[in-house]
Amino acid sequence: MITVEWRGKPVWVVSLTDEMVKTLGQHDDKLSDPQLEVTSQQPDYCKNATRSIKPNLMVMEGVCTHLGCSPSPKLQPGGDMGGDWQGGFFCPCHGSKFDLAGRVFKGSPAPTNLMVPPHQYLSDAVLLIGEHSKEAA
Ligand code: FES
């Protein structure tokens, strides 16, 4: 995972293993908006299971949708997040939890999933944040 700055905000670029991607379909019942119905939180081309253009590479703003703190990466299962934690992000300010695709868990004070900014890949190695991809959803 790396963090870059865009418009004064942290943007995370998170590499997910195939195992991590598989976990994303396993807890929809625990999420507030698993089907991405709040469409303002991601571009149409990221309205998919991983909320990303490339399934193994997430791009999202590292800004909690509650009051704007920056959540902490808790990418690995378990640990101090408990035995049923499959990996994701935890906001220490008021306890919001997000999965590896930035989808918020029910019971969190954050009202919506983390924001996926406009972005596109200029090549396999070059990511441009701030301009929309022309790829279809
Ligand atoms: S700012 Fe993240 S939970 Fe309140």
PDB file of C-alpha atoms and ligand atoms in Angstrom:
ATOM      1  CA  MET A   1       0.000   0.000   0.000  1.00  0.00           C
ATOM      2  CA  ILE A   2       1.239   3.463  -0.832  1.00  0.00           C
ATOM      3  CA  THR A   3      -0.271   6.845  -0.021  1.00  0.00           C
ATOM      4  CA  VAL A   4      -0.146   9.771  -2.415  1.00  0.00           C
ATOM      5  CA  GLU A   5      -1.683  13.219  -2.100  1.00  0.00           C
ATOM      6  CA  TRP A   6      -4.423  14.500  -4.375  1.00  0.00           C
ATOM      7  CA  ARG A   7      -6.178  17.820  -3.789  1.00  0.00           C
ATOM      8  CA  GLY A   8      -4.740  17.867  -0.283  1.00  0.00           C
ATOM      9  CA  LYS A   9      -6.188  14.484   0.572  1.00  0.00           C
ATOM     10  CA  PRO A  10      -4.457  11.133   1.039  1.00  0.00           C
ATOM     11  CA  VAL A  11      -5.205   8.622  -1.676  1.00  0.00           C
ATOM     12  CA  TRP A  12      -4.337   5.006  -1.071  1.00  0.00           C
ATOM     13  CA  VAL A  13      -3.172   2.619  -3.730  1.00  0.00           C
ATOM     14  CA  VAL A  14      -3.586  -0.813  -2.229  1.00  0.00           C
ATOM     15  CA  SER A  15      -2.346  -4.039  -3.777  1.00  0.00           C
ATOM     16  CA  LEU A  16      -4.630  -6.958  -2.974  1.00  0.00           C
ATOM     17  CA  THR A  17      -3.695 -10.613  -3.223  1.00  0.00           C
ATOM     18  CA  ASP A  18      -6.119 -13.043  -4.855  1.00  0.00           C
ATOM     19  CA  GLU A  19      -6.922 -14.312  -1.346  1.00  0.00           C
ATOM     20  CA  MET A  20      -7.831 -10.788  -0.226  1.00  0.00           C
ATOM     21  CA  VAL A  21     -10.063 -10.286  -3.260  1.00  0.00           C
ATOM     22  CA  LYS A  22     -11.906 -13.530  -2.454  1.00  0.00           C
ATOM     23  CA  THR A  23     -12.854 -12.226   0.999  1.00  0.00           C
ATOM     24  CA  LEU A  24     -14.809  -9.355  -0.547  1.00  0.00           C
ATOM     25  CA  GLY A  25     -17.747 -11.551  -1.460  1.00  0.00           C
ATOM     26  CA  GLN A  26     -18.014 -13.118   1.962  1.00  0.00           C
ATOM     27  CA  HIS A  27     -19.489 -10.439   4.198  1.00  0.00           C
ATOM     28  CA  ASP A  28     -22.034  -8.450   2.211  1.00  0.00           C
ATOM     29  CA  ASP A  29     -24.632  -9.010   4.955  1.00  0.00           C
ATOM     30  CA  LYS A  30     -22.439  -7.068   7.378  1.00  0.00           C
ATOM     31  CA  LEU A  31     -22.038  -4.005   5.149  1.00  0.00           C
ATOM     32  CA  SER A  32     -24.150  -0.855   4.996  1.00  0.00           C
ATOM     33  CA  ASP A  33     -23.981  -0.506   1.218  1.00  0.00           C
ATOM     34  CA  PRO A  34     -22.603  -3.708  -0.335  1.00  0.00           C
ATOM     35  CA  GLN A  35     -24.249  -3.036  -3.708  1.00  0.00           C
ATOM     36  CA  LEU A  36     -22.798   0.473  -3.984  1.00  0.00           C
ATOM     37  CA  GLU A  37     -26.174   2.158  -4.111  1.00  0.00           C
ATOM     38  CA  VAL A  38     -24.716   5.452  -2.945  1.00  0.00           C
ATOM     39  CA  THR A  39     -23.381   6.124  -6.394  1.00  0.00           C
ATOM     40  CA  SER A  40     -21.532   9.283  -5.448  1.00  0.00           C
ATOM     41  CA  GLN A  41     -18.880   7.221  -3.645  1.00  0.00           C
ATOM     42  CA  GLN A  42     -17.267   5.727  -6.729  1.00  0.00           C
ATOM     43  CA  PRO A  43     -17.171   6.368 -10.483  1.00  0.00           C
ATOM     44  CA  ASP A  44     -19.393   4.101 -12.597  1.00  0.00           C
ATOM     45  CA  TYR A  45     -16.363   2.207 -13.904  1.00  0.00           C
ATOM     46  CA  CYS A  46     -15.634   1.138 -10.297  1.00  0.00           C
ATOM     47  CA  LYS A  47     -19.159  -0.019  -9.521  1.00  0.00           C
ATOM     48  CA  ASN A  48     -18.123  -3.655  -9.274  1.00  0.00           C
ATOM     49  CA  ALA A  49     -17.164  -6.229  -6.639  1.00  0.00           C
ATOM     50  CA  THR A  50     -13.760  -4.709  -5.926  1.00  0.00           C
ATOM     51  CA  ARG A  51     -14.684  -1.052  -6.543  1.00  0.00           C
ATOM     52  CA  SER A  52     -11.679  -0.804  -8.822  1.00  0.00           C
ATOM     53  CA  ILE A  53     -10.536  -0.865 -12.436  1.00  0.00           C
ATOM     54  CA  LYS A  54      -7.993  -3.611 -11.723  1.00  0.00           C
ATOM     55  CA  PRO A  55      -9.316  -6.237  -9.279  1.00  0.00           C
ATOM     56  CA  ASN A  56      -6.004  -6.490  -7.442  1.00  0.00           C
ATOM     57  CA  LEU A  57      -5.346  -2.764  -7.180  1.00  0.00           C
ATOM     58  CA  MET A  58      -7.591  -0.507  -5.117  1.00  0.00           C
ATOM     59  CA  VAL A  59      -7.515   3.264  -5.360  1.00  0.00           C
ATOM     60  CA  MET A  60      -9.470   5.159  -2.721  1.00  0.00           C
ATOM     61  CA  GLU A  61      -9.355   8.288  -0.648  1.00  0.00           C
ATOM     62  CA  GLY A  62      -7.983   7.652   2.826  1.00  0.00           C
ATOM     63  CA  VAL A  63     -10.568   9.931   4.388  1.00  0.00           C
ATOM     64  CA  CYS A  64     -13.246   8.581   6.719  1.00  0.00           C
ATOM     65  CA  THR A  65     -16.744   9.465   5.567  1.00  0.00           C
ATOM     66  CA  HIS A  66     -17.769  10.226   9.146  1.00  0.00           C
ATOM     67  CA  LEU A  67     -15.788  13.303  10.135  1.00  0.00           C
ATOM     68  CA  GLY A  68     -12.739  13.088   7.925  1.00  0.00           C
ATOM     69  CA  CYS A  69     -10.076  11.305   9.965  1.00  0.00           C
ATOM     70  CA  SER A  70      -7.693   9.050   8.099  1.00  0.00           C
ATOM     71  CA  PRO A  71      -8.407   5.379   8.836  1.00  0.00           C
ATOM     72  CA  SER A  72      -5.563   3.001   9.612  1.00  0.00           C
ATOM     73  CA  PRO A  73      -4.807   0.083   7.330  1.00  0.00           C
ATOM     74  CA  LYS A  74      -5.553  -3.238   8.992  1.00  0.00           C
ATOM     75  CA  LEU A  75      -4.944  -5.270   5.878  1.00  0.00           C
ATOM     76  CA  GLN A  76      -4.251  -8.631   7.453  1.00  0.00           C
ATOM     77  CA  PRO A  77      -6.963 -10.874   8.935  1.00  0.00           C
ATOM     78  CA  GLY A  78      -7.385 -11.145  12.688  1.00  0.00           C
ATOM     79  CA  GLY A  79      -4.797  -9.456  14.872  1.00  0.00           C
ATOM     80  CA  ASP A  80      -5.995  -6.685  17.150  1.00  0.00           C
ATOM     81  CA  MET A  81      -9.220  -6.418  15.089  1.00  0.00           C
ATOM     82  CA  GLY A  82     -10.491  -9.790  16.262  1.00  0.00           C
ATOM     83  CA  GLY A  83     -10.854 -13.270  14.894  1.00  0.00           C
ATOM     84  CA  ASP A  84     -13.533 -12.548  12.310  1.00  0.00           C
ATOM     85  CA  TRP A  85     -11.667  -9.603  10.767  1.00  0.00           C
ATOM     86  CA  GLN A  86     -10.811 -10.353   7.131  1.00  0.00           C
ATOM     87  CA  GLY A  87      -8.723  -7.265   6.497  1.00  0.00           C
ATOM     88  CA  GLY A  88      -9.635  -3.675   5.775  1.00  0.00           C
ATOM     89  CA  PHE A  89      -9.363  -0.283   7.412  1.00  0.00           C
ATOM     90  CA  PHE A  90     -10.200   1.001  10.876  1.00  0.00           C
ATOM     91  CA  CYS A  91     -10.856   4.609  11.782  1.00  0.00           C
ATOM     92  CA  PRO A  92      -9.623   5.151  15.339  1.00  0.00           C
ATOM     93  CA  CYS A  93     -11.494   8.435  15.786  1.00  0.00           C
ATOM     94  CA  HIS A  94     -14.920   6.892  16.381  1.00  0.00           C
ATOM     95  CA  GLY A  95     -14.531   3.273  15.378  1.00  0.00           C
ATOM     96  CA  SER A  96     -15.686   3.002  11.765  1.00  0.00           C
ATOM     97  CA  LYS A  97     -14.659  -0.159   9.984  1.00  0.00           C
ATOM     98  CA  PHE A  98     -14.242  -0.655   6.234  1.00  0.00           C
ATOM     99  CA  ASP A  99     -13.417  -3.736   4.217  1.00  0.00           C
ATOM    100  CA  LEU A 100     -10.556  -4.014   1.733  1.00  0.00           C
ATOM    101  CA  ALA A 101     -12.709  -2.362  -0.939  1.00  0.00           C
ATOM    102  CA  GLY A 102     -13.496   0.544   1.382  1.00  0.00           C
ATOM    103  CA  ARG A 103     -17.082  -0.548   2.017  1.00  0.00           C
ATOM    104  CA  VAL A 104     -18.317   0.462   5.442  1.00  0.00           C
ATOM    105  CA  PHE A 105     -19.509  -2.087   7.966  1.00  0.00           C
ATOM    106  CA  LYS A 106     -22.926  -1.727   9.577  1.00  0.00           C
ATOM    107  CA  GLY A 107     -22.779  -0.132  13.008  1.00  0.00           C
ATOM    108  CA  SER A 108     -20.026   2.266  12.030  1.00  0.00           C
ATOM    109  CA  PRO A 109     -20.642   5.986  12.459  1.00  0.00           C
ATOM    110  CA  ALA A 110     -19.391   6.543   8.903  1.00  0.00           C
ATOM    111  CA  PRO A 111     -22.507   6.808   6.702  1.00  0.00           C
ATOM    112  CA  THR A 112     -21.024   5.743   3.381  1.00  0.00           C
ATOM    113  CA  ASN A 113     -18.249   3.771   1.768  1.00  0.00           C
ATOM    114  CA  LEU A 114     -14.877   5.407   1.291  1.00  0.00           C
ATOM    115  CA  MET A 115     -14.642   7.583  -1.797  1.00  0.00           C
ATOM    116  CA  VAL A 116     -12.969   6.247  -4.917  1.00  0.00           C
ATOM    117  CA  PRO A 117     -11.517   9.236  -6.785  1.00  0.00           C
ATOM    118  CA  PRO A 118     -11.582   9.623 -10.557  1.00  0.00           C
ATOM    119  CA  HIS A 119      -8.593   7.778 -11.966  1.00  0.00           C
ATOM    120  CA  GLN A 120      -7.269   5.950 -14.976  1.00  0.00           C
ATOM    121  CA  TYR A 121      -4.261   3.897 -15.988  1.00  0.00           C
ATOM    122  CA  LEU A 122      -2.106   5.487 -18.654  1.00  0.00           C
ATOM    123  CA  SER A 123      -0.149   2.222 -18.851  1.00  0.00           C
ATOM    124  CA  ASP A 124       0.361  -0.830 -16.650  1.00  0.00           C
ATOM    125  CA  ALA A 125       2.821   1.179 -14.576  1.00  0.00           C
ATOM    126  CA  VAL A 126       1.311   4.664 -14.638  1.00  0.00           C
ATOM    127  CA  LEU A 127      -1.777   5.654 -12.675  1.00  0.00           C
ATOM    128  CA  LEU A 128      -3.343   9.067 -13.165  1.00  0.00           C
ATOM    129  CA  ILE A 129      -5.567  10.304 -10.337  1.00  0.00           C
ATOM    130  CA  GLY A 130      -8.031  13.088 -11.014  1.00  0.00           C
ATOM    131  CA  GLU A 131      -9.252  12.188 -14.496  1.00  0.00           C
ATOM    132  CA  HIS A 132     -11.898   9.638 -15.262  1.00  0.00           C
ATOM    133  CA  SER A 133     -11.167   6.374 -16.972  1.00  0.00           C
ATOM    134  CA  LYS A 134     -12.905   5.712 -20.254  1.00  0.00           C
ATOM    135  CA  GLU A 135     -13.316   2.057 -19.346  1.00  0.00           C
ATOM    136  CA  ALA A 136     -16.864   0.800 -18.988  1.00  0.00           C
ATOM    137  CA  ALA A 137     -18.191  -0.329 -15.623  1.00  0.00           C
TER     138      ALA A 137
HETATM  139  S1  FES B   1     -14.011  10.234  11.678  1.00  0.00           S
HETATM  140 FE1  FES B   1     -13.849   8.117  11.267  1.00  0.00          FE
HETATM  141  S2  FES B   1     -15.196   7.225  12.659  1.00  0.00           S
HETATM  142 FE2  FES B   1     -15.442   9.333  13.044  1.00  0.00          FE
END
